[in-house]
CSV table of C-alpha atoms in Angstrom, one decimal:
chain,number,residue,atom,x,y,z
A,1,SER,CA,90.8,233.8,119.7
A,2,GLY,CA,87.1,233.3,119.5
A,3,LEU,CA,84.3,231.3,121.1
A,4,ALA,CA,80.8,230.1,120.2
A,5,GLU,CA,77.8,228.7,121.9
A,6,GLY,CA,75.8,225.5,122.2
A,7,ASP,CA,73.4,223.3,124.1
A,8,THR,CA,75.9,220.9,125.6
A,9,GLY,CA,78.2,223.3,127.4
A,10,ASN,CA,80.9,222.6,124.8
A,11,LEU,CA,82.6,225.3,122.8
A,12,PHE,CA,83.9,225.1,119.2
A,13,LYS,CA,87.2,227.0,118.8
A,14,TYR,CA,88.6,227.9,115.4
A,15,SER,CA,92.0,229.6,114.8
A,16,LEU,CA,91.8,232.2,112.1
A,17,SER,CA,95.6,232.2,111.7
A,18,ASP,CA,96.3,228.5,111.2
A,19,GLY,CA,92.8,226.9,110.7
A,20,ILE,CA,93.2,224.6,113.7
A,21,GLN,CA,89.8,223.5,115.1
A,22,ASP,CA,89.0,222.2,118.5
A,23,ILE,CA,86.0,221.3,120.6
A,24,ILE,CA,86.4,222.3,124.2
A,25,ASP,CA,84.4,220.7,127.0
A,26,PHE,CA,84.4,223.0,130.0
A,27,GLY,CA,82.0,220.8,131.9
A,28,PHE,CA,79.3,223.6,132.3
A,29,GLY,CA,76.5,221.0,131.8
A,30,SER,CA,74.3,223.9,130.6
A,31,ASP,CA,73.6,225.9,127.4
A,32,VAL,CA,76.2,228.5,126.5
A,33,ASN,CA,73.7,230.9,125.0
A,34,SER,CA,75.6,234.2,124.5
A,35,MET,CA,79.1,235.5,124.6
A,36,LYS,CA,80.9,238.8,124.4
A,37,VAL,CA,84.4,240.2,124.7
A,38,PHE,CA,84.5,243.0,127.2
A,39,GLY,CA,87.7,244.7,128.1
A,40,SER,CA,90.4,242.0,127.9
A,41,ASN,CA,88.1,239.1,129.0
A,42,LEU,CA,85.5,236.9,127.4
A,43,TYR,CA,82.1,236.6,129.1
A,44,LEU,CA,79.7,233.6,128.6
A,45,HIS,CA,76.0,233.7,129.6
A,46,ILE,CA,75.2,230.1,130.6
A,47,GLY,CA,71.8,228.8,131.5
A,48,THR,CA,69.6,225.9,132.6
A,49,GLN,CA,65.8,225.6,132.7
A,50,GLU,CA,65.8,227.2,136.1
A,51,SER,CA,68.5,229.9,136.2
A,52,SER,CA,71.6,231.3,134.5
A,53,CYS,CA,74.9,232.9,135.3
A,54,VAL,CA,77.9,234.6,133.7
A,55,TYR,CA,81.4,233.1,133.5
A,56,GLU,CA,84.5,235.0,132.4
A,57,SER,CA,87.9,234.1,131.1
A,58,SER,CA,91.1,236.0,130.4
A,59,ASP,CA,92.7,233.4,128.2
A,60,GLY,CA,89.9,231.3,126.6
A,61,SER,CA,90.9,228.2,128.6
A,62,LEU,CA,90.1,228.8,132.2
A,63,PHE,CA,86.6,230.2,133.1
A,64,THR,CA,85.5,231.4,136.5
A,65,PHE,CA,82.1,232.4,137.9
A,66,SER,CA,81.3,236.1,137.5
A,67,THR,CA,77.6,236.5,138.6
A,68,ASP,CA,74.2,234.9,138.9
A,69,ILE,CA,71.5,236.4,136.6
A,70,GLY,CA,68.6,235.0,138.5
A,71,SER,CA,66.6,234.1,135.4
A,72,ILE,CA,67.0,231.6,132.6
A,73,SER,CA,69.1,232.7,129.7
A,74,THR,CA,68.3,233.4,126.1
A,75,LEU,CA,70.3,233.8,122.9
A,76,ASN,CA,71.7,237.2,122.0
A,77,SER,CA,71.6,238.3,125.6
A,78,ILE,CA,74.8,240.4,126.1
A,79,ALA,CA,75.6,244.0,124.9
A,80,GLU,CA,78.0,246.8,125.8
A,81,LEU,CA,77.1,250.4,126.2
A,82,ASP,CA,79.3,253.3,127.6
A,83,GLN,CA,82.0,250.9,128.9
A,84,ASN,CA,79.4,248.8,130.8
A,85,LEU,CA,78.4,245.2,130.0
A,86,TYR,CA,74.6,244.4,130.1
A,87,VAL,CA,73.1,240.9,130.4
A,88,LEU,CA,69.4,240.2,129.8
A,89,GLY,CA,67.5,237.5,131.6
A,90,TYR,CA,64.7,235.6,129.9
A,91,SER,CA,61.9,234.8,132.2
A,92,SER,CA,60.6,237.6,134.6
A,93,PRO,CA,63.4,239.5,132.8
A,94,THR,CA,66.0,241.4,134.6
A,95,LEU,CA,68.8,243.6,133.1
A,96,ARG,CA,72.1,243.4,134.9
A,97,LYS,CA,75.1,245.8,134.5
A,98,PHE,CA,78.8,245.1,134.9
A,99,ASP,CA,81.1,248.2,135.1
A,100,GLY,CA,84.3,246.2,135.1
A,101,SER,CA,84.5,245.7,138.8
A,102,SER,CA,81.0,244.8,140.1
A,103,TRP,CA,77.5,243.7,139.0
A,104,SER,CA,74.2,245.5,139.7
A,105,VAL,CA,70.5,245.2,138.7
A,106,VAL,CA,69.4,248.0,136.4
A,107,SER,CA,66.3,249.7,138.0
A,108,GLY,CA,63.2,250.7,136.1
A,109,PHE,CA,63.2,247.8,133.6
A,110,PRO,CA,59.7,248.1,132.1
A,111,SER,CA,59.0,244.5,131.1
A,112,THR,CA,57.6,241.7,133.3
A,113,THR,CA,57.0,239.2,130.4
A,114,ILE,CA,59.8,237.6,128.4
A,115,GLY,CA,63.3,239.0,127.5
A,116,TYR,CA,64.5,237.8,124.1
A,117,ALA,CA,67.4,239.8,122.7
A,118,ILE,CA,69.6,242.8,123.4
A,119,TYR,CA,71.8,244.8,121.0
A,120,LYS,CA,73.7,248.1,120.9
A,121,PHE,CA,72.9,250.5,118.1
A,122,ARG,CA,74.3,254.0,117.9
A,123,ASP,CA,74.2,255.5,121.5
A,124,ARG,CA,71.7,253.1,123.0
A,125,ILE,CA,70.7,249.5,123.6
A,126,TYR,CA,67.6,247.9,122.0
A,127,ILE,CA,65.9,245.2,124.0
A,128,SER,CA,63.2,242.8,122.7
A,129,CYS,CA,60.6,241.8,125.3
A,130,ASP,CA,57.6,239.8,124.1
A,131,SER,CA,56.3,241.8,121.1
A,132,THR,CA,57.8,245.2,122.2
A,133,ILE,CA,61.2,246.6,121.4
A,134,TYR,CA,62.5,249.0,124.1
A,135,ASP,CA,65.5,251.4,123.8
A,136,PHE,CA,67.7,252.2,126.7
A,137,ASN,CA,70.2,255.2,126.8
A,138,GLY,CA,72.0,254.0,129.9
A,139,SER,CA,69.5,255.8,132.2
A,140,ASP,CA,66.0,255.7,130.8
A,141,PHE,CA,63.8,253.2,128.9
A,142,SER,CA,61.3,254.0,126.2
A,143,VAL,CA,59.2,252.0,123.7
A,144,SER,CA,60.7,252.0,120.2
A,145,THR,CA,58.0,249.9,118.6
A,146,THR,CA,55.5,247.1,119.2
A,147,LEU,CA,55.1,244.4,116.5
A,148,SER,CA,51.6,243.2,115.5
A,149,SER,CA,52.7,239.6,115.6
A,150,GLY,CA,55.8,237.6,116.6
A,151,ASN,CA,58.8,238.8,118.7
A,152,VAL,CA,62.3,239.8,117.9
A,153,ARG,CA,65.0,237.1,118.6
A,154,SER,CA,68.0,238.8,117.0
A,155,PHE,CA,69.4,242.2,116.0
A,156,CYS,CA,72.2,243.4,113.7
A,157,GLN,CA,73.5,246.7,112.4
A,158,PHE,CA,73.9,246.9,108.6
A,159,ARG,CA,74.6,249.9,106.4
A,160,ASN,CA,73.6,252.5,109.1
A,161,LYS,CA,70.3,250.7,109.9
A,162,LEU,CA,69.3,248.3,112.7
A,163,TYR,CA,67.8,245.0,111.5
A,164,ALA,CA,65.6,242.7,113.7
A,165,GLY,CA,64.8,239.1,113.0
A,166,THR,CA,61.6,237.7,114.4
A,167,SER,CA,60.1,234.4,115.6
A,168,ILE,CA,57.9,234.2,112.5
A,169,GLY,CA,60.6,234.6,109.8
A,170,GLU,CA,60.3,238.3,109.3
A,171,VAL,CA,63.1,240.9,109.3
A,172,TYR,CA,62.4,244.5,110.1
A,173,GLU,CA,64.7,247.5,109.6
A,174,PHE,CA,65.1,250.7,111.6
A,175,ASP,CA,66.5,254.0,110.4
A,176,GLU,CA,66.4,255.7,113.8
A,177,SER,CA,63.0,257.1,112.9
A,178,SER,CA,60.7,254.2,112.1
A,179,TRP,CA,60.5,250.4,111.8
A,180,THR,CA,59.5,248.9,108.4
A,181,LEU,CA,59.3,245.3,107.2
A,182,SER,CA,62.4,244.4,105.1
A,183,SER,CA,61.5,240.9,104.2
A,184,ASP,CA,59.3,237.9,105.0
A,185,LEU,CA,61.9,235.1,104.6
A,186,LEU,CA,60.1,232.2,102.8
A,187,GLY,CA,60.6,228.9,104.4
A,188,ALA,CA,62.0,230.4,107.6
A,189,ASN,CA,60.6,230.2,111.1
A,190,THR,CA,62.6,231.9,113.9
A,191,VAL,CA,65.6,234.1,112.9
A,192,TRP,CA,68.0,233.2,115.6
A,193,SER,CA,71.0,235.2,114.6
A,194,MET,CA,72.2,237.8,112.1
A,195,SER,CA,75.6,239.1,111.1
A,196,SER,CA,77.1,241.6,108.7
A,197,TYR,CA,80.1,240.5,106.6
A,198,ASP,CA,81.8,241.8,103.4
A,199,GLY,CA,79.0,244.2,102.5
A,200,ASN,CA,76.1,241.8,103.1
A,201,LEU,CA,73.7,241.0,105.9
A,202,TYR,CA,73.2,237.3,106.8
A,203,ALA,CA,70.2,236.0,108.7
A,204,ASN,CA,70.3,232.4,110.2
A,205,ALA,CA,66.9,230.8,110.7
A,206,ASN,CA,65.5,227.4,111.3
A,207,SER,CA,63.1,226.0,108.7
A,208,GLY,CA,62.3,222.7,110.4
A,209,THR,CA,63.5,220.3,113.1
A,210,GLY,CA,67.3,220.5,113.2
A,211,ILE,CA,67.3,222.2,109.8
A,212,GLY,CA,68.2,225.8,109.0
A,213,LYS,CA,68.9,228.3,106.3
A,214,SER,CA,71.2,231.3,106.0
A,215,PHE,CA,69.6,234.2,104.0
A,216,LYS,CA,71.8,236.8,102.4
A,217,TYR,CA,70.8,240.5,101.9
A,218,ASP,CA,72.9,242.7,99.6
A,219,GLY,CA,71.0,245.9,100.5
A,220,LYS,CA,68.5,245.4,97.6
A,221,SER,CA,67.1,241.8,97.8
A,222,TRP,CA,67.2,238.7,100.0
A,223,SER,CA,68.2,235.2,98.8
A,224,VAL,CA,68.9,231.8,100.3
A,225,PHE,CA,72.7,231.6,100.9
A,226,TYR,CA,73.1,228.2,102.5
A,227,SER,CA,71.3,225.3,104.2
A,228,TRP,CA,72.7,223.9,107.4
A,229,ILE,CA,72.3,221.9,110.6
A,230,SER,CA,71.4,224.2,113.5
A,231,ILE,CA,74.2,226.0,115.4
A,232,ASN,CA,74.0,228.8,117.8
A,233,PRO,CA,75.6,232.2,117.4
A,234,SER,CA,79.4,232.6,117.7
A,235,ALA,CA,82.0,235.2,118.7
A,236,SER,CA,85.5,236.2,117.4
A,237,TRP,CA,88.3,236.8,119.9
A,238,GLY,CA,91.7,237.8,118.6
A,239,ASN,CA,92.5,235.5,115.7
A,240,GLN,CA,90.2,232.7,116.6
A,241,GLN,CA,86.5,231.9,116.2
A,242,TYR,CA,84.4,230.1,118.8
A,243,SER,CA,81.1,228.4,118.4
A,244,ASN,CA,78.7,226.5,120.6
A,245,ILE,CA,77.8,223.0,119.5
A,246,ILE,CA,74.1,221.9,119.7
């Protein structure tokens, strides 16, 4: 099964085995901004304008409250490292850890501004806060880079490099040594999500109110792949794909 996110609290479910589609209204009444399969359960980061929390499900149908995050949520806010689940809060950002049985606040989090995105690459987590990208090895935080303008809203691993999409339509690449500009996506504003599929990297960005574009990168050059109506990131679970409807 799989799930995906949206602004209405509804989830779009797509079966990869038989092509059956379904929109599920769980009655959250809040944005489902991020989701992640951890262990045998699916976790959703759900937020309002004031706060956010995490719900979990073992079957994709019944969701129960897991923890309060204490900060509003953001897209791309869940990552896994060393058999722990991490959830990033947006305003006055906090980083919370779930070890499979209990939640705790990660101490020493260096940012007091805005938390935008979190992603596991190699043996650490990369966290975007305002214009700075931090890396976290499970114990300590350090600065990976600080952008001259914009901030990172999405990450993705592609061909042994980490890619970061920004709020001004730029994509950076990281080779574990340095960050360099990969592309300035023409006609793009915020790069909300990225994914790697079938040897290509795809970046989804808005280019106007309710309008978006998917850009494709084959390792050599970028091109416009598709134009679409905005939809938030999604997740695969078993043989089904879930998406959140905006």
